[in-house]
CSV table of C-alpha atoms in Angstrom, one decimal:
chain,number,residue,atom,x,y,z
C,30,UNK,CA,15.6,40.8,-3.6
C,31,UNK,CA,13.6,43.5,-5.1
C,32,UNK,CA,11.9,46.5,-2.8
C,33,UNK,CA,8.7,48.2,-4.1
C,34,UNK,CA,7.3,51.2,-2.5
C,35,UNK,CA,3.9,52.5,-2.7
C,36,UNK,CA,2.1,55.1,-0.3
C,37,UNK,CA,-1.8,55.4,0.1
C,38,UNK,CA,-2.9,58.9,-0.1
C,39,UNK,CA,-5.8,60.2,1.5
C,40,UNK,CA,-8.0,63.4,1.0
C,41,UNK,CA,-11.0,64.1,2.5
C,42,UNK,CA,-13.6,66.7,1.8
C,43,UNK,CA,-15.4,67.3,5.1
C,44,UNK,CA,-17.6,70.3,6.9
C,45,UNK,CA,-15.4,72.3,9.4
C,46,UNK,CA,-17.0,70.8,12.6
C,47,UNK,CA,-16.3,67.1,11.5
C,48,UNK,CA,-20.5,66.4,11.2
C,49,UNK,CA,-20.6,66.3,7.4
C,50,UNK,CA,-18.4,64.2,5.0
C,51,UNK,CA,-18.5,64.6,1.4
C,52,UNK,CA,-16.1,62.5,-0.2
C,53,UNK,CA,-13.1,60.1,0.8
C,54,UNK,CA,-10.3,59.8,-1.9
C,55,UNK,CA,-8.5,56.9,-1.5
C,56,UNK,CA,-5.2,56.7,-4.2
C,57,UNK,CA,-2.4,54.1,-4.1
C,58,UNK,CA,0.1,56.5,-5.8
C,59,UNK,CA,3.1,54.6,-7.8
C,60,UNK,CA,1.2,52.2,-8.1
C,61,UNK,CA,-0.7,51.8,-12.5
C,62,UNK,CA,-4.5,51.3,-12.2
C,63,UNK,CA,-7.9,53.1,-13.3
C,64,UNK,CA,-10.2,55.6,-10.6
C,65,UNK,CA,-13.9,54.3,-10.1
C,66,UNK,CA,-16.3,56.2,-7.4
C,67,UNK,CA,-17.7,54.1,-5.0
C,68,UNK,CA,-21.8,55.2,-3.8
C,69,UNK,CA,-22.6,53.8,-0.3
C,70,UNK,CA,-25.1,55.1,2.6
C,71,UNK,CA,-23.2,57.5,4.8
C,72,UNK,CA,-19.7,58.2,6.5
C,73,UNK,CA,-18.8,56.9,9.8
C,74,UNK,CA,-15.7,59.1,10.4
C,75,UNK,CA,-14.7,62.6,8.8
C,76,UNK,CA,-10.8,64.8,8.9
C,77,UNK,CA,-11.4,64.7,12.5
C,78,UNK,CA,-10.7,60.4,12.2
C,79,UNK,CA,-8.0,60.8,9.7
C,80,UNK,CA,-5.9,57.6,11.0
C,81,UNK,CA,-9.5,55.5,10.3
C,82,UNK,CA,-9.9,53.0,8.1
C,83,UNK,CA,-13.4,51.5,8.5
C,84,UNK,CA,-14.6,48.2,7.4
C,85,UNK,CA,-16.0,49.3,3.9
C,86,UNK,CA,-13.1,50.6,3.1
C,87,UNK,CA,-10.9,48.2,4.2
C,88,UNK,CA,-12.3,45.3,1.9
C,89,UNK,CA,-12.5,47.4,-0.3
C,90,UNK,CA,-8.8,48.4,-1.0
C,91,UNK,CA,-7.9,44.4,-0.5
C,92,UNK,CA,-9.4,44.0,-3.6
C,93,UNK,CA,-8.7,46.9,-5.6
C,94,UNK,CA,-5.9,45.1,-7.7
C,95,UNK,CA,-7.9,43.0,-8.6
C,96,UNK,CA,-10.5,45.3,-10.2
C,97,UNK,CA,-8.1,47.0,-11.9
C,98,UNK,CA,-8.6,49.6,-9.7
C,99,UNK,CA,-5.6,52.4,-8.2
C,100,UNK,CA,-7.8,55.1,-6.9
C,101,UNK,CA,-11.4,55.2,-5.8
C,102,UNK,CA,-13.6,58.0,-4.2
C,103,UNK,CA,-15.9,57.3,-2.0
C,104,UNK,CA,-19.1,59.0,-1.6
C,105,UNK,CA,-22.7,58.6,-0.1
C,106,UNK,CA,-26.6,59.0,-0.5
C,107,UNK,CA,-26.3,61.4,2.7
C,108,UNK,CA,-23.3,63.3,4.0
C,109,UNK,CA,-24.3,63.0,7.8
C,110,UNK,CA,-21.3,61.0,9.8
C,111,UNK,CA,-22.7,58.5,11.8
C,112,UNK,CA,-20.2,56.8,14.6
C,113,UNK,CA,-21.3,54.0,16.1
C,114,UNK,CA,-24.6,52.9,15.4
C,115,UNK,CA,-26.7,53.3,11.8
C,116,UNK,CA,-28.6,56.4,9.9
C,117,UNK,CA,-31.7,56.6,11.3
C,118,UNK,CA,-34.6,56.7,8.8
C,119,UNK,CA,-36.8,58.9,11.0
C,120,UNK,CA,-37.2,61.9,10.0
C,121,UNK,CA,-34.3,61.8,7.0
C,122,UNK,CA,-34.5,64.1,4.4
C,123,UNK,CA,-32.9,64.8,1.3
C,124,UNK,CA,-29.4,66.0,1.9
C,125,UNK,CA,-29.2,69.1,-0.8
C,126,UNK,CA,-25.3,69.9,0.2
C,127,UNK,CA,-24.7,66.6,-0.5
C,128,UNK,CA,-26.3,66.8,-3.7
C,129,UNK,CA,-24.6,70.1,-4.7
C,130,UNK,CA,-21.4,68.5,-4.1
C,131,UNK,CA,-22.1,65.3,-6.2
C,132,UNK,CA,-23.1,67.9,-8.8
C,133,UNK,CA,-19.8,69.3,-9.3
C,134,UNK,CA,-17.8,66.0,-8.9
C,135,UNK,CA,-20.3,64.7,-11.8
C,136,UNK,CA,-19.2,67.7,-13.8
C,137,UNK,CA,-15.4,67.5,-12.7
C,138,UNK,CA,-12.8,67.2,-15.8
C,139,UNK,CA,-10.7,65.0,-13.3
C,140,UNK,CA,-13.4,62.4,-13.2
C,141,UNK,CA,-14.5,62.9,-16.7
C,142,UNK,CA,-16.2,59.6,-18.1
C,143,UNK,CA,-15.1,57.4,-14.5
C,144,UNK,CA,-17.5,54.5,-13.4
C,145,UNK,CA,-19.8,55.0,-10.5
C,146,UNK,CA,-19.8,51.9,-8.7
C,147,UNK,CA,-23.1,51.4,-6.9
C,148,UNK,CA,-22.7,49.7,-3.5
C,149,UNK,CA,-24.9,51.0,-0.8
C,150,UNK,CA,-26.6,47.4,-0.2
C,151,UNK,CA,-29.9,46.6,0.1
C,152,UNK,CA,-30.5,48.7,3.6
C,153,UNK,CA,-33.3,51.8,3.6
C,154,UNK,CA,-35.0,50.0,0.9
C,155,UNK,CA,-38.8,51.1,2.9
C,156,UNK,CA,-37.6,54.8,3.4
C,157,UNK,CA,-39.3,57.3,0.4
C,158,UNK,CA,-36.3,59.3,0.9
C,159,UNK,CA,-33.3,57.3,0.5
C,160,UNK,CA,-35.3,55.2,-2.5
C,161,UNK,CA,-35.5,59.4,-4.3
C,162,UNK,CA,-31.9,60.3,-3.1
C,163,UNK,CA,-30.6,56.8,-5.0
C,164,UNK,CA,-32.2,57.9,-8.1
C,165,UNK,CA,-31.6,61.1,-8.2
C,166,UNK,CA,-28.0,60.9,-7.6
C,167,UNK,CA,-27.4,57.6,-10.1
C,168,UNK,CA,-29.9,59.9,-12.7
C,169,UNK,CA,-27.4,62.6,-12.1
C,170,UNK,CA,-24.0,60.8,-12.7
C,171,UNK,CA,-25.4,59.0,-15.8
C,172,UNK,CA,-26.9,62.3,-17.4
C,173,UNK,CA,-22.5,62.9,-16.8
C,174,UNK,CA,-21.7,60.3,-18.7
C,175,UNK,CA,-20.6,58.1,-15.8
C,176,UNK,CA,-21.5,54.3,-16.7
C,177,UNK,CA,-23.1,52.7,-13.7
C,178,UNK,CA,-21.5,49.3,-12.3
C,179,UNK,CA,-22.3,47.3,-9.5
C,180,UNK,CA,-19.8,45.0,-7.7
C,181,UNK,CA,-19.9,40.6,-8.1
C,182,UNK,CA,-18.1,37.6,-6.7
C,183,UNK,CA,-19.8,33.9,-7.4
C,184,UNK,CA,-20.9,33.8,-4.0
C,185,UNK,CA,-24.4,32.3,-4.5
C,186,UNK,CA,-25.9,34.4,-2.5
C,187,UNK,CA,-24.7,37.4,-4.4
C,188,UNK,CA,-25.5,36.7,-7.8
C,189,UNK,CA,-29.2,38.1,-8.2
C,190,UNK,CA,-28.1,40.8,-5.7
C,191,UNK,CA,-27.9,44.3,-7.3
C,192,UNK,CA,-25.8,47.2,-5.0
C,193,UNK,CA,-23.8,44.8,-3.5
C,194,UNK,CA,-21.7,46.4,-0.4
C,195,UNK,CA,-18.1,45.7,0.2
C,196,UNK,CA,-18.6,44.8,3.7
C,197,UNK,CA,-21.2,42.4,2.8
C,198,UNK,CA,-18.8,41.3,0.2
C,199,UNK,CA,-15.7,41.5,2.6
C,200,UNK,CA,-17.4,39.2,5.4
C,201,UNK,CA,-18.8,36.4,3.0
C,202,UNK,CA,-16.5,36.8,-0.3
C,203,UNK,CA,-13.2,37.5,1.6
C,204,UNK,CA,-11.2,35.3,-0.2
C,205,UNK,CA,-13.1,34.9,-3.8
C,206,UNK,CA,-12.6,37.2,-6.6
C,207,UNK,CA,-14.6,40.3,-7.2
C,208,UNK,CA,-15.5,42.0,-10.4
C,209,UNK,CA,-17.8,44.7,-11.6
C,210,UNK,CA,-20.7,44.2,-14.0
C,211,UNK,CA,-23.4,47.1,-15.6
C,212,UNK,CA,-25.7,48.1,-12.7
C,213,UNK,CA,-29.6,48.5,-14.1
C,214,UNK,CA,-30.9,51.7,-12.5
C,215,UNK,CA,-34.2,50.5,-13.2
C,216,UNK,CA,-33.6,48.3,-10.8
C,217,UNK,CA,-34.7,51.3,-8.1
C,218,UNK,CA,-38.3,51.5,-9.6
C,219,UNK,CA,-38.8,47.8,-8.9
C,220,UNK,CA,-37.9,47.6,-5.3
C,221,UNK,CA,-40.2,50.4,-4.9
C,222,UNK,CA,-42.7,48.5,-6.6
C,223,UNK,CA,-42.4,45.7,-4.4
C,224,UNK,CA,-45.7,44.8,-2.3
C,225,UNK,CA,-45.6,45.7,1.0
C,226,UNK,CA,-46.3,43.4,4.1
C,227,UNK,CA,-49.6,44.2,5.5
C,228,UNK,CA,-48.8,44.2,9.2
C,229,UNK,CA,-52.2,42.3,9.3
C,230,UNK,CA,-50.6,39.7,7.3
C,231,UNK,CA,-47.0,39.2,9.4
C,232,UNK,CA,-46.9,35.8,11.4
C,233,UNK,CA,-46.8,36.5,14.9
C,234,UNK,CA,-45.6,33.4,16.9
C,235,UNK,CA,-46.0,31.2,13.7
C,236,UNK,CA,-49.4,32.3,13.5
C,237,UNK,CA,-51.4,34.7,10.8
């Protein structure tokens, strides 16, 4: 019999009143494997949840092995900590604390030359302001010298999908093996580019 012994360290960088949530550091310390940052939407718990493990995160460590992976920091397009329900895109804006913050973890000796994986899914896709805040903050890592990489199983469904999320993953892909592949940030300018449904044009009861 042989007995192993690994512990899961969590820091979290978080605004005094628990509203704001910079960054989530997840680290499996004794345990050999590279560090990767993880881009999604937003938080949904801050230092004042520290016993929470949400969803995302939860897939996301089950398959860390796999990708090689011991440590991984989690960040997000907006800092805002959202509990229960989703980011409203009414009346977002750009979050510029957020940004400062991604600034210096870009510019970080610790994280020096460490992928950016890009998983915030294919949500906010209509809103002006999360399509600038994706760009900016991908424009940002790679003028760092971050390569950008996007998540993939051989789930069908998630083969042409670019910014895969690991809950998306994690409910269809459970049990398949992930890897990580080159994310195209050109890929932002086409969604924007994307023609719009005229609402004149939506099918209303199967009608035009």
């Amino acid at each position: 019999m042989t007995q192993r012994e690994f512990m899961l360290k969590t820091t979290m960088d978080c605004n005094y009143e628990g509203t704001h949530c910079y960054s989530i550091t997840r680290e499996f310390v004794g345990k050999e494997g590279n560090s990767a940052i993880l881009l999604t939407l937003y938080p949904s718990y801050s230092a004042n949840d520290s016993f929470r493990l949400d969803s995302t995160a939860f897939h996301f460590l089950g398959h860390m092995e796999e990708l090689g992976l011991s440590k991984v920091v989690f960040i997000n397009l907006f800092s805002k900590v959202v509990r229960g329900s989703k980011l409203s895109c009414r009346n977002l804006v750009e979050d510029k604390d957020n940004y400062e913050y991604l600034k210096n973890l870009a510019k970080a000796k610790e994280y020096k030359d460490v992928p950016v994986i890009v998983a915030y899914g294919s949500s906010m896709k209509t809103s002006k302001v999360a399509q600038e805040s994706k760009k900016k903050i991908l424009e940002l890592f790679q003028e760092n010298s971050h390569p950008l990489s996007q998540l993939v199983c051989d789930y069908a469904d998630a083969k042409d999908t670019t910014a895969l999320h690991p809950l998306y993953l994690g409910t269809r892909c459970q049990n398949l093996h992930w890897g990580i592949k080159e994310f195209d940030i050109s890929s932002i300018e086409q969604e924007e580019e994307k023609p719009k449904l005229n609402s004149k044009n939506k099918k209303v009861g199967g009608k035009k």
